[in-house]
Amino acid sequence: MAESQEKEQPRRRQARGERRIAQLLEAAASVFCTTGYTAASTNAIAREAGVSPGTLYQFFPNKEAIAIELGDRLMHEMRDTFGEALAPVDPATPLEEAVGAAVDRFIAFNCDHPVFFALMHGPDIPGHMAEEHDALHATLLARIEGLLSSLLPDARPVDLGRTAHMCLGLYKAGLELVLAHEGAERDAYVRELKNVLIRYLEPLAAGRPGPARDSGAEATGVR
Amino acid sequence: MAESQEKEQPRRRQARGERRIAQLLEAAASVFCTTGYTAASTNAIAREAGVSPGTLYQFFPNKEAIAIELGDRLMHEMRDTFGEALAPVDPATPLEEAVGAAVDRFIAFNCDHPVFFALMHGPDIPGHMAEEHDALHATLLARIEGLLSSLLPDARPVDLGRTAHMCLGLYKAGLELVLAHEGAERDAYVRELKNVLIRYLEPLAAGRPGPARDSGAEATGVR
DNA sequence: GACAAACGCGAGTGGTCGCTCGCATTCTGG
DNA sequence: CCAGAATGCGAGCGACCACTCGCGTTTGTC
């Protein structure tokens, strides 16, 4: 029962193999982006990578493993990009600044890796991948909750959880619109998304530091 | 070339046939809800309806037609439920009231017909159904835009369109969370969704009638 | 009651997809 | 240089799916 979990890895990869794996993952990302996970065929992924179906199955036991490995690498890259820099926040940070920075980083990451959205958003997530999906979701929620609790120390835990869910949902909605546009229009949607989140959270942040709150519209960042 | 468009309807349905159609659509709605459109098999729909696959194809030429007919009936029911009552609005209506009423009606409809969300939200919409989907999307956007223009007469047309897109996206995000919960928690999410929309739109409605705007949090309906 | 049409069935058809298998080719350690 | 492992191939297998077809049953009409 010592090493029964990880039963086998006598597989010594060569440099060529690692290259093929990266190539296949890149191809898979491309295909997943355009067709979604379920509609993506392994043959299409292999074709996109310029290899045969058999070669694909030399490196991945099944279709699901491709998506899982892709998800794992994205998660790692995500942590590397803004590791712990996102969760904790100085309680003195103005709300607008904290929200704006968080949104900018996430948007940048998602624009660089559109697969992430495709795998997250897809309603087609068979069996074992749902766990990965839920784990990521829970991680993000915990991060957001932590960030919110530092921004809104007065909120009750129950409300905080709900607020975190709302923020994540709102972000996903905004992300979809952002990804659907380009250039100046995309920037405008990013601006709108920030407005949504800031205005949603603002009334919850009573008696906090930052710019004096008045009733003016311009002061809340309409433009 | 006179009646070449509608090439054939010598099909005289019997009462039994109409009943089967309703039965099949109900079964399809159930299956679409649980598995989504693409993952739903026509055999599963027939089984759910308690008929054979052949019977299903007596009434529908193909799988897509089932979803389209289902969508059409939902659209009709939607129009019947709150026909023109949603688009135009008295410019003197307070923002909170208008948004609250619109959200309540849409939420009620979507809770009664969860298929609607499944067909709307699905990323799996093959070929010809995309048109239906886009048409519905455009209709909703136009309605929202009309409602917004009566609420926010000062906004520029370009911004108005973007705002309408944002509102629809935010609603869909909120709807997902609402449908994922039940009872008191569901009500709480409805409340939050209204808060999001009201607070997002509030700064855009300068110099409009309604309760005097101050900086208090309680006044905007936090609790 | 008779005839035709609508209804109902379920095994079957063609096609796609995930995945395998046997065999050829390239690489690596000794 | 050579055994053995890793890599590469692509035809093919079984499963599933959308959809069809021939035939038996029910229903409306005269």
Short mmCIF file of C-alpha atoms (C1' of nucleotides) in Angstrom, two decimals:
data_model
loop_
_atom_site.label_atom_id
_atom_site.label_comp_id
_atom_site.label_asym_id
_atom_site.label_seq_id
_atom_site.Cartn_x
_atom_site.Cartn_y
_atom_site.Cartn_z
CA MET A 1 0.00 0.00 0.00
CA ALA A 2 3.09 2.15 -0.05
CA GLU A 3 3.23 3.32 -3.66
CA SER A 4 0.01 1.77 -4.95
CA GLN A 5 -1.52 5.13 -5.87
CA GLU A 6 1.07 6.13 -8.44
CA LYS A 7 1.34 2.67 -9.89
CA GLU A 8 3.59 3.30 -12.84
CA GLN A 9 5.89 5.86 -14.36
CA PRO A 10 8.74 3.83 -15.88
CA ARG A 11 8.02 5.97 -18.92
CA ARG A 12 11.24 7.76 -19.76
CA ARG A 13 10.31 10.57 -22.13
CA GLN A 14 12.72 11.74 -24.75
CA ALA A 15 13.09 15.37 -25.79
CA ARG A 16 11.10 14.57 -28.92
CA GLY A 17 8.26 13.27 -26.78
CA GLU A 18 8.10 16.42 -24.67
CA ARG A 19 8.00 18.46 -27.84
CA ARG A 20 5.17 16.33 -29.20
CA ILE A 21 3.24 16.76 -25.96
CA ALA A 22 3.55 20.54 -26.10
CA GLN A 23 2.59 20.44 -29.77
CA LEU A 24 -0.45 18.28 -29.06
CA LEU A 25 -1.56 20.48 -26.17
CA GLU A 26 -1.27 23.55 -28.35
CA ALA A 27 -3.32 21.87 -31.05
CA ALA A 28 -5.86 20.73 -28.46
CA ALA A 29 -6.15 24.29 -27.14
CA SER A 30 -6.84 25.53 -30.64
CA VAL A 31 -9.47 22.88 -31.33
CA PHE A 32 -11.13 23.24 -27.92
CA CYS A 33 -11.35 27.00 -28.48
CA THR A 34 -13.15 26.71 -31.77
CA THR A 35 -15.39 23.69 -31.16
CA GLY A 36 -15.55 23.20 -27.41
CA TYR A 37 -14.45 20.11 -25.52
CA THR A 38 -17.10 17.52 -26.38
CA ALA A 39 -17.34 18.46 -30.03
CA ALA A 40 -13.56 18.31 -30.40
CA SER A 41 -12.44 14.97 -31.85
CA THR A 42 -9.12 13.43 -30.97
CA ASN A 43 -8.52 12.85 -34.68
CA ALA A 44 -9.01 16.58 -35.26
CA ILE A 45 -6.49 17.37 -32.53
CA ALA A 46 -3.98 14.95 -34.00
CA ARG A 47 -4.57 16.37 -37.49
CA GLU A 48 -4.12 19.92 -36.18
CA ALA A 49 -0.85 18.83 -34.58
CA GLY A 50 0.20 17.11 -37.80
CA VAL A 51 0.50 13.64 -36.25
CA SER A 52 -1.47 10.42 -36.43
CA PRO A 53 -4.18 9.43 -33.93
CA GLY A 54 -1.95 6.64 -32.67
CA THR A 55 0.81 9.11 -31.81
CA LEU A 56 -1.63 11.16 -29.76
CA TYR A 57 -2.52 8.11 -27.69
CA GLN A 58 1.13 7.42 -27.05
CA PHE A 59 1.22 10.44 -24.79
CA PHE A 60 -2.32 10.68 -23.46
CA PRO A 61 -4.38 7.74 -22.22
CA ASN A 62 -7.62 9.32 -23.40
CA LYS A 63 -9.28 12.52 -24.54
CA GLU A 64 -10.06 13.64 -21.02
CA ALA A 65 -6.40 13.50 -20.00
CA ILE A 66 -5.57 16.03 -22.70
CA ALA A 67 -8.00 18.54 -21.26
CA ILE A 68 -6.86 17.80 -17.70
CA GLU A 69 -3.19 18.26 -18.55
CA LEU A 70 -4.06 21.44 -20.41
CA GLY A 71 -6.02 22.67 -17.41
CA ASP A 72 -3.18 21.83 -15.05
CA ARG A 73 -0.65 23.75 -17.11
CA LEU A 74 -3.01 26.72 -17.31
CA MET A 75 -3.49 26.64 -13.56
CA HIS A 76 0.27 26.63 -13.03
CA GLU A 77 0.75 29.48 -15.45
CA MET A 78 -2.02 31.35 -13.71
CA ARG A 79 -0.37 30.93 -10.33
CA ASP A 80 2.98 31.94 -11.78
CA THR A 81 1.54 35.02 -13.41
CA PHE A 82 0.08 36.59 -10.29
CA GLY A 83 0.64 33.95 -7.63
CA GLU A 84 -0.19 35.23 -4.19
CA ALA A 85 -0.31 38.79 -5.44
CA LEU A 86 -4.04 38.62 -5.97
CA ALA A 87 -5.56 37.16 -2.84
CA PRO A 88 -4.34 39.41 -0.03
CA VAL A 89 -4.74 43.13 -0.34
CA ASP A 90 -3.85 46.05 1.83
CA PRO A 91 -7.09 46.99 3.62
CA ALA A 92 -6.28 50.63 2.90
CA THR A 93 -6.40 50.11 -0.86
CA PRO A 94 -9.19 52.04 -2.53
CA LEU A 95 -11.92 49.77 -3.82
CA GLU A 96 -11.63 51.03 -7.37
CA GLU A 97 -7.94 50.37 -7.48
CA ALA A 98 -8.20 46.85 -6.07
CA VAL A 99 -11.04 45.84 -8.37
CA GLY A 100 -9.46 47.50 -11.38
CA ALA A 101 -6.14 45.76 -10.85
CA ALA A 102 -7.73 42.35 -10.30
CA VAL A 103 -9.92 42.68 -13.37
CA ASP A 104 -7.02 43.86 -15.52
CA ARG A 105 -4.87 40.90 -14.56
CA PHE A 106 -7.59 38.34 -15.06
CA ILE A 107 -8.67 39.83 -18.35
CA ALA A 108 -5.10 39.89 -19.61
CA PHE A 109 -4.63 36.25 -18.65
CA ASN A 110 -7.88 35.16 -20.26
CA CYS A 111 -7.12 37.09 -23.45
CA ASP A 112 -3.75 35.38 -23.67
CA HIS A 113 -5.29 31.96 -23.04
CA PRO A 114 -8.77 31.82 -24.53
CA VAL A 115 -8.83 28.05 -23.92
CA PHE A 116 -9.25 28.76 -20.27
CA PHE A 117 -12.63 30.31 -20.90
CA ALA A 118 -13.61 27.52 -23.27
CA LEU A 119 -12.86 24.85 -20.67
CA MET A 120 -14.39 26.80 -17.78
CA HIS A 121 -17.54 27.89 -19.50
CA GLY A 122 -18.31 24.72 -21.37
CA PRO A 123 -21.43 22.96 -20.12
CA ASP A 124 -19.91 19.85 -21.61
CA ILE A 125 -17.64 18.53 -18.93
CA PRO A 126 -17.73 14.77 -18.65
CA GLY A 127 -17.14 12.77 -15.52
CA HIS A 128 -13.79 13.22 -13.90
CA MET A 129 -13.13 16.65 -15.34
CA ALA A 130 -15.95 18.10 -13.28
CA GLU A 131 -13.77 17.65 -10.20
CA GLU A 132 -10.98 19.71 -11.72
CA HIS A 133 -13.52 22.27 -12.74
CA ASP A 134 -15.11 22.45 -9.31
CA ALA A 135 -11.73 22.63 -7.62
CA LEU A 136 -10.72 25.59 -9.76
CA HIS A 137 -14.06 27.23 -9.15
CA ALA A 138 -13.74 26.76 -5.40
CA THR A 139 -10.18 28.11 -5.46
CA LEU A 140 -11.23 31.22 -7.32
CA LEU A 141 -14.17 31.72 -4.99
CA ALA A 142 -11.96 31.41 -1.92
CA ARG A 143 -9.55 33.95 -3.37
CA ILE A 144 -12.32 36.38 -4.17
CA GLU A 145 -13.85 35.85 -0.75
CA GLY A 146 -10.50 36.59 0.87
CA LEU A 147 -10.08 39.71 -1.20
CA LEU A 148 -13.60 40.84 -0.38
CA SER A 149 -13.22 40.22 3.33
CA SER A 150 -10.21 42.52 3.35
CA LEU A 151 -12.11 45.12 1.40
CA LEU A 152 -15.43 44.77 3.21
CA PRO A 153 -14.59 43.81 6.80
CA ASP A 154 -18.11 44.54 8.01
CA ALA A 155 -19.93 41.97 5.87
CA ARG A 156 -21.40 38.80 7.36
CA PRO A 157 -19.79 35.53 6.21
CA VAL A 158 -22.98 34.27 4.58
CA ASP A 159 -23.41 37.43 2.56
CA LEU A 160 -19.71 37.39 1.73
CA GLY A 161 -19.97 34.00 0.09
CA ARG A 162 -22.93 35.09 -1.95
CA THR A 163 -21.18 38.30 -2.94
CA ALA A 164 -18.14 36.30 -4.06
CA HIS A 165 -20.35 34.08 -6.21
CA MET A 166 -21.94 37.16 -7.72
CA CYS A 167 -18.57 38.75 -8.45
CA LEU A 168 -17.28 35.63 -10.18
CA GLY A 169 -20.48 35.31 -12.19
CA LEU A 170 -20.38 38.96 -13.18
CA TYR A 171 -16.76 38.60 -14.19
CA LYS A 172 -17.49 35.60 -16.37
CA ALA A 173 -20.34 37.49 -18.04
CA GLY A 174 -18.08 40.48 -18.65
CA LEU A 175 -15.27 38.26 -19.89
CA GLU A 176 -17.54 36.73 -22.51
CA LEU A 177 -18.38 40.19 -23.83
CA VAL A 178 -14.76 41.29 -23.68
CA LEU A 179 -13.56 38.27 -25.63
CA ALA A 180 -16.30 38.85 -28.20
CA HIS A 181 -14.89 42.26 -29.14
CA GLU A 182 -11.57 43.74 -30.11
CA GLY A 183 -9.63 46.95 -29.92
CA ALA A 184 -11.32 50.01 -28.52
CA GLU A 185 -14.66 48.26 -28.10
CA ARG A 186 -12.98 45.59 -26.00
CA ASP A 187 -11.42 48.23 -23.80
CA ALA A 188 -14.81 49.85 -23.40
CA TYR A 189 -16.29 46.58 -22.17
CA VAL A 190 -13.43 46.14 -19.71
CA ARG A 191 -14.23 49.61 -18.42
CA GLU A 192 -17.91 48.69 -18.10
CA LEU A 193 -17.09 45.47 -16.28
CA LYS A 194 -15.02 47.39 -13.77
CA ASN A 195 -17.86 49.85 -13.32
CA VAL A 196 -20.29 47.03 -12.67
CA LEU A 197 -18.11 45.46 -9.99
CA ILE A 198 -17.13 48.74 -8.36
CA ARG A 199 -20.67 50.05 -8.21
CA TYR A 200 -21.94 46.70 -6.95
CA LEU A 201 -19.39 46.56 -4.14
CA GLU A 202 -19.23 50.25 -3.32
CA PRO A 203 -22.33 50.43 -1.10
CA LEU A 204 -21.05 47.43 0.84
CA ALA A 205 -17.84 49.26 1.75
CA ALA A 206 -19.16 51.68 4.34
CA GLY A 207 -16.75 53.89 6.25
CA ARG A 208 -13.68 52.74 4.38
CA PRO A 209 -10.69 54.81 3.32
CA GLY A 210 -10.37 56.12 -0.19
CA PRO A 211 -11.82 59.12 -2.01
CA ALA A 212 -14.67 60.81 -0.18
CA ARG A 213 -17.95 59.35 -1.37
CA ASP A 214 -20.37 61.89 -2.75
CA SER A 215 -23.41 61.57 -4.98
CA GLY A 216 -21.67 62.68 -8.16
CA ALA A 217 -21.72 60.31 -11.10
CA GLU A 218 -18.40 61.44 -12.54
CA ALA A 219 -16.55 60.60 -9.33
CA THR A 220 -17.42 56.92 -9.60
CA GLY A 221 -15.61 56.56 -12.88
CA VAL A 222 -18.23 56.77 -15.58
CA ARG A 223 -15.62 57.93 -18.01
CA MET B 1 -42.65 29.75 -57.88
CA ALA B 2 -45.97 30.55 -56.26
CA GLU B 3 -45.98 28.18 -53.30
CA SER B 4 -42.50 26.72 -53.63
CA GLN B 5 -41.37 28.01 -50.23
CA GLU B 6 -43.88 26.08 -48.15
CA LYS B 7 -43.62 23.01 -50.31
CA GLU B 8 -45.78 20.60 -48.38
CA GLN B 9 -48.24 20.41 -45.57
CA PRO B 10 -50.76 17.78 -46.73
CA ARG B 11 -50.10 16.33 -43.29
CA ARG B 12 -53.45 16.23 -41.51
CA ARG B 13 -52.64 15.70 -37.86
CA GLN B 14 -55.02 13.83 -35.62
CA ALA B 15 -55.64 14.72 -31.98
CA ARG B 16 -53.42 11.80 -31.02
CA GLY B 17 -50.58 13.28 -33.07
CA GLU B 18 -50.84 16.66 -31.40
CA ARG B 19 -50.73 14.95 -28.02
CA ARG B 20 -47.63 13.00 -29.04
CA ILE B 21 -45.96 16.19 -30.21
CA ALA B 22 -46.60 17.90 -26.88
CA GLN B 23 -45.41 14.78 -25.09
CA LEU B 24 -42.24 14.64 -27.17
CA LEU B 25 -41.51 18.33 -26.67
CA GLU B 26 -41.96 17.94 -22.93
CA ALA B 27 -39.59 14.97 -22.93
CA ALA B 28 -37.11 16.88 -25.09
CA ALA B 29 -37.24 19.81 -22.67
CA SER B 30 -36.45 17.47 -19.81
CA VAL B 31 -33.55 15.82 -21.61
CA PHE B 32 -32.14 19.11 -22.93
CA CYS B 33 -32.24 20.49 -19.40
CA THR B 34 -30.23 17.67 -17.91
CA THR B 35 -27.76 16.93 -20.71
CA GLY B 36 -27.78 19.94 -23.02
CA TYR B 37 -28.68 19.93 -26.69
CA THR B 38 -25.77 18.14 -28.37
CA ALA B 39 -25.40 15.48 -25.69
CA ALA B 40 -29.12 14.73 -25.83
CA SER B 41 -29.85 11.73 -28.04
CA THR B 42 -33.07 11.42 -29.99
CA ASN B 43 -33.39 7.89 -28.66
CA ALA B 44 -33.22 9.25 -25.11
CA ILE B 45 -35.94 11.76 -25.91
CA ALA B 46 -38.14 9.06 -27.39
CA ARG B 47 -37.49 6.82 -24.38
CA GLU B 48 -38.32 9.66 -22.01
CA ALA B 49 -41.57 10.18 -23.89
CA GLY B 50 -42.26 6.45 -23.81
CA VAL B 51 -42.34 6.03 -27.60
CA SER B 52 -40.07 4.47 -30.20
CA PRO B 53 -37.45 6.39 -32.18
CA GLY B 54 -39.50 5.88 -35.32
CA THR B 55 -42.50 7.58 -33.76
CA LEU B 56 -40.38 10.61 -32.91
CA TYR B 57 -39.37 10.97 -36.54
CA GLN B 58 -43.00 10.79 -37.60
CA PHE B 59 -43.45 14.27 -36.16
CA PHE B 60 -40.03 15.87 -36.46
CA PRO B 61 -37.77 15.70 -39.53
CA ASN B 62 -34.63 15.78 -37.41
CA LYS B 63 -33.20 16.54 -34.00
CA GLU B 64 -32.74 20.22 -34.73
CA ALA B 65 -36.42 20.66 -35.56
CA ILE B 66 -37.32 19.52 -32.06
CA ALA B 67 -35.22 22.24 -30.48
CA ILE B 68 -36.49 24.83 -32.95
CA GLU B 69 -40.14 23.97 -32.34
CA LEU B 70 -39.46 24.01 -28.59
CA GLY B 71 -37.81 27.39 -28.94
CA ASP B 72 -40.69 28.75 -30.99
CA ARG B 73 -43.25 27.66 -28.42
CA LEU B 74 -41.18 29.19 -25.64
CA MET B 75 -40.92 32.44 -27.56
CA HIS B 76 -44.67 32.50 -28.03
CA GLU B 77 -45.28 31.77 -24.39
CA MET B 78 -42.80 34.47 -23.50
CA ARG B 79 -44.60 37.02 -25.62
CA ASP B 80 -47.95 35.93 -24.21
CA THR B 81 -46.70 36.17 -20.66
CA PHE B 82 -45.60 39.79 -20.78
CA GLY B 83 -46.08 40.71 -24.43
CA GLU B 84 -45.49 44.38 -25.03
CA ALA B 85 -45.62 45.09 -21.33
CA LEU B 86 -41.88 44.93 -21.02
CA ALA B 87 -40.38 47.05 -23.76
CA PRO B 88 -41.96 50.46 -23.35
CA VAL B 89 -41.91 52.08 -19.96
CA ASP B 90 -43.20 55.34 -18.59
CA PRO B 91 -40.17 57.66 -18.50
CA ALA B 92 -41.29 58.76 -15.04
CA THR B 93 -40.89 55.27 -13.58
CA PRO B 94 -38.20 55.05 -10.93
CA LEU B 95 -35.20 53.05 -12.11
CA GLU B 96 -35.41 50.60 -9.23
CA GLU B 97 -39.00 49.84 -9.94
CA ALA B 98 -38.50 49.33 -13.67
CA VAL B 99 -35.46 47.11 -13.23
CA GLY B 100 -37.03 45.18 -10.37
CA ALA B 101 -40.19 44.47 -12.33
CA ALA B 102 -38.31 43.42 -15.46
CA VAL B 103 -36.00 41.12 -13.52
CA ASP B 104 -38.88 39.58 -11.56
CA ARG B 105 -40.78 38.73 -14.71
CA PHE B 106 -37.82 37.29 -16.54
CA ILE B 107 -36.70 35.29 -13.53
CA ALA B 108 -40.20 33.90 -13.04
CA PHE B 109 -40.36 32.88 -16.69
CA ASN B 110 -36.94 31.26 -16.65
CA CYS B 111 -37.69 29.40 -13.42
CA ASP B 112 -40.88 28.04 -14.95
CA HIS B 113 -39.06 27.03 -18.15
CA PRO B 114 -35.50 26.02 -17.35
CA VAL B 115 -35.13 24.69 -20.91
CA PHE B 116 -34.98 28.25 -22.11
CA PHE B 117 -31.73 28.79 -20.28
CA ALA B 118 -30.36 25.45 -21.44
CA LEU B 119 -31.02 26.30 -25.10
CA MET B 120 -29.84 29.90 -24.77
CA HIS B 121 -26.72 29.25 -22.79
CA GLY B 122 -25.53 26.15 -24.56
CA PRO B 123 -22.31 26.63 -26.51
CA ASP B 124 -23.48 23.69 -28.55
CA ILE B 125 -25.76 25.14 -31.16
CA PRO B 126 -25.31 23.52 -34.54
CA GLY B 127 -25.92 25.18 -37.88
CA HIS B 128 -29.38 26.46 -38.49
CA MET B 129 -30.29 26.86 -34.84
CA ALA B 130 -27.73 29.61 -34.48
CA GLU B 131 -30.02 31.85 -36.52
CA GLU B 132 -32.90 31.31 -34.13
CA HIS B 133 -30.56 31.94 -31.26
CA ASP B 134 -29.18 35.13 -32.76
CA ALA B 135 -32.66 36.35 -33.63
CA LEU B 136 -33.81 35.87 -30.06
CA HIS B 137 -30.68 37.53 -28.77
CA ALA B 138 -31.18 40.51 -31.06
CA THR B 139 -34.84 40.79 -30.05
CA LEU B 140 -33.98 40.83 -26.38
CA LEU B 141 -31.23 43.36 -26.97
CA ALA B 142 -33.57 45.63 -28.88
CA ARG B 143 -36.11 45.42 -26.09
CA ILE B 144 -33.54 46.20 -23.46
CA GLU B 145 -32.17 49.02 -25.53
CA GLY B 146 -35.65 50.48 -25.89
CA LEU B 147 -36.23 50.20 -22.19
CA LEU B 148 -32.88 51.78 -21.44
CA SER B 149 -33.41 54.66 -23.83
CA SER B 150 -36.62 55.52 -22.04
CA LEU B 151 -34.86 55.31 -18.71
CA LEU B 152 -31.64 57.03 -19.75
CA PRO B 153 -32.58 59.57 -22.41
CA ASP B 154 -29.22 61.29 -22.21
CA ALA B 155 -27.04 58.35 -23.25
CA ARG B 156 -25.38 58.20 -26.66
CA PRO B 157 -26.59 55.43 -29.00
CA VAL B 158 -23.22 53.69 -29.09
CA ASP B 159 -22.98 53.56 -25.32
CA LEU B 160 -26.59 52.48 -25.15
CA GLY B 161 -25.94 49.40 -27.23
CA ARG B 162 -22.99 48.45 -25.09
CA THR B 163 -24.98 49.04 -21.94
CA ALA B 164 -27.75 46.79 -23.27
CA HIS B 165 -25.22 44.05 -23.98
CA MET B 166 -23.86 44.41 -20.48
CA CYS B 167 -27.31 44.25 -18.93
CA LEU B 168 -28.20 41.09 -20.81
CA GLY B 169 -24.89 39.49 -19.92
CA LEU B 170 -25.27 40.44 -16.28
CA TYR B 171 -28.78 39.06 -16.27
CA LYS B 172 -27.66 35.75 -17.73
CA ALA B 173 -24.91 35.50 -15.11
CA GLY B 174 -27.38 36.24 -12.35
CA LEU B 175 -29.91 33.82 -13.78
CA GLU B 176 -27.36 31.01 -13.67
CA LEU B 177 -26.79 31.65 -9.98
CA VAL B 178 -30.50 32.00 -9.29
CA LEU B 179 -31.29 28.70 -10.98
CA ALA B 180 -28.50 27.02 -9.04
CA HIS B 181 -30.15 27.79 -5.71
CA GLU B 182 -33.55 27.35 -4.13
CA GLY B 183 -35.80 28.93 -1.57
CA ALA B 184 -34.47 31.82 0.49
CA GLU B 185 -31.02 31.62 -1.08
CA ARG B 186 -32.55 31.94 -4.52
CA ASP B 187 -34.46 35.03 -3.41
CA ALA B 188 -31.27 36.50 -2.03
CA TYR B 189 -29.55 36.07 -5.40
CA VAL B 190 -32.49 37.71 -7.15
CA ARG B 191 -32.09 40.62 -4.77
CA GLU B 192 -28.36 40.79 -5.52
CA LEU B 193 -28.96 40.68 -9.27
CA LYS B 194 -31.34 43.60 -8.99
CA ASN B 195 -28.78 45.48 -6.92
CA VAL B 196 -26.14 44.88 -9.56
CA LEU B 197 -28.29 46.20 -12.38
CA ILE B 198 -29.67 49.15 -10.43
CA ARG B 199 -26.27 50.26 -9.18
CA TYR B 200 -24.78 49.80 -12.63
CA LEU B 201 -27.45 51.93 -14.30
CA GLU B 202 -27.99 54.45 -11.53
CA PRO B 203 -25.05 56.76 -12.32
CA LEU B 204 -26.17 56.83 -15.97
CA ALA B 205 -29.57 58.21 -15.00
CA ALA B 206 -28.63 61.76 -14.12
CA GLY B 207 -31.34 64.30 -13.32
CA ARG B 208 -34.17 61.78 -13.53
CA PRO B 209 -37.26 61.57 -11.36
CA GLY B 210 -37.46 59.12 -8.50
CA PRO B 211 -36.16 59.15 -4.93
CA ALA B 212 -33.55 61.78 -4.26
CA ARG B 213 -30.07 60.31 -4.71
CA ASP B 214 -27.86 60.55 -1.65
CA SER B 215 -24.76 58.69 -0.64
CA GLY B 216 -26.45 56.35 1.83
CA ALA B 217 -25.98 52.65 1.33
CA GLU B 218 -29.25 51.63 2.94
CA ALA B 219 -31.27 53.68 0.53
CA THR B 220 -30.14 51.57 -2.43
CA GLY B 221 -31.55 48.41 -0.93
CA VAL B 222 -28.62 46.59 0.59
CA ARG B 223 -30.88 44.75 2.96
"C1'" DG C 1 -67.98 -2.14 -42.80
"C1'" DA C 2 -64.36 -0.69 -45.97
"C1'" DC C 3 -60.76 2.07 -47.41
"C1'" DA C 4 -57.07 5.27 -46.83
"C1'" DA C 5 -54.38 7.83 -44.09
"C1'" DA C 6 -52.22 8.80 -39.75
"C1'" DC C 7 -49.93 6.51 -36.11
"C1'" DG C 8 -46.64 3.28 -33.94
"C1'" DC C 9 -42.91 0.20 -33.78
"C1'" DG C 10 -37.92 -1.40 -33.46
"C1'" DA C 11 -34.39 -3.62 -35.96
"C1'" DG C 12 -31.33 -1.85 -39.16
"C1'" DT C 13 -28.06 1.57 -41.93
"C1'" DG C 14 -24.44 4.64 -42.69
"C1'" DG C 15 -21.38 7.52 -40.41
"C1'" DT C 16 -18.48 9.36 -36.75
"C1'" DC C 17 -15.78 9.01 -32.71
"C1'" DG C 18 -12.69 7.33 -29.13
"C1'" DC C 19 -9.35 4.31 -28.98
"C1'" DT C 20 -6.22 -0.05 -30.20
"C1'" DC C 21 -2.85 -2.87 -32.46
"C1'" DG C 22 0.78 -4.51 -35.20
"C1'" DC C 23 4.59 -2.94 -37.33
"C1'" DA C 24 8.20 0.48 -39.02
"C1'" DT C 25 11.45 4.10 -37.60
"C1'" DT C 26 14.41 6.79 -34.50
"C1'" DC C 27 16.84 7.40 -30.44
"C1'" DT C 28 19.82 6.06 -26.29
"C1'" DG C 29 22.84 3.46 -23.17
"C1'" DG C 30 26.47 0.31 -22.85
"C1'" DC D 1 27.47 -0.98 -33.13
"C1'" DC D 2 23.63 -3.08 -31.46
"C1'" DA D 3 19.81 -4.51 -28.33
"C1'" DG D 4 15.83 -2.40 -26.49
"C1'" DA D 5 13.00 1.33 -25.59
"C1'" DA D 6 10.58 5.35 -27.18
"C1'" DT D 7 8.33 7.27 -31.01
"C1'" DG D 8 5.34 7.22 -35.13
"C1'" DC D 9 1.88 5.45 -38.15
"C1'" DG D 10 -2.89 4.50 -39.99
"C1'" DA D 11 -6.13 0.88 -40.86
"C1'" DG D 12 -9.46 -0.92 -38.12
"C1'" DC D 13 -12.64 -2.17 -34.00
"C1'" DG D 14 -16.57 -1.54 -31.12
"C1'" DA D 15 -19.88 1.72 -29.54
"C1'" DC D 16 -23.01 5.15 -30.23
"C1'" DC D 17 -25.88 8.33 -32.81
"C1'" DA D 18 -29.16 10.41 -36.10
"C1'" DC D 19 -32.17 8.69 -38.93
"C1'" DT D 20 -34.92 5.09 -42.19
"C1'" DC D 21 -37.98 1.41 -43.60
"C1'" DG D 22 -41.23 -2.11 -43.83
"C1'" DC D 23 -45.04 -3.62 -41.65
"C1'" DG D 24 -48.73 -3.88 -38.22
"C1'" DT D 25 -52.42 -0.98 -35.65
"C1'" DT D 26 -55.65 2.74 -34.89
"C1'" DT D 27 -58.62 6.37 -36.51
"C1'" DG D 28 -61.48 9.29 -39.42
"C1'" DT D 29 -64.69 9.23 -43.44
"C1'" DC D 30 -68.13 7.69 -46.64
#
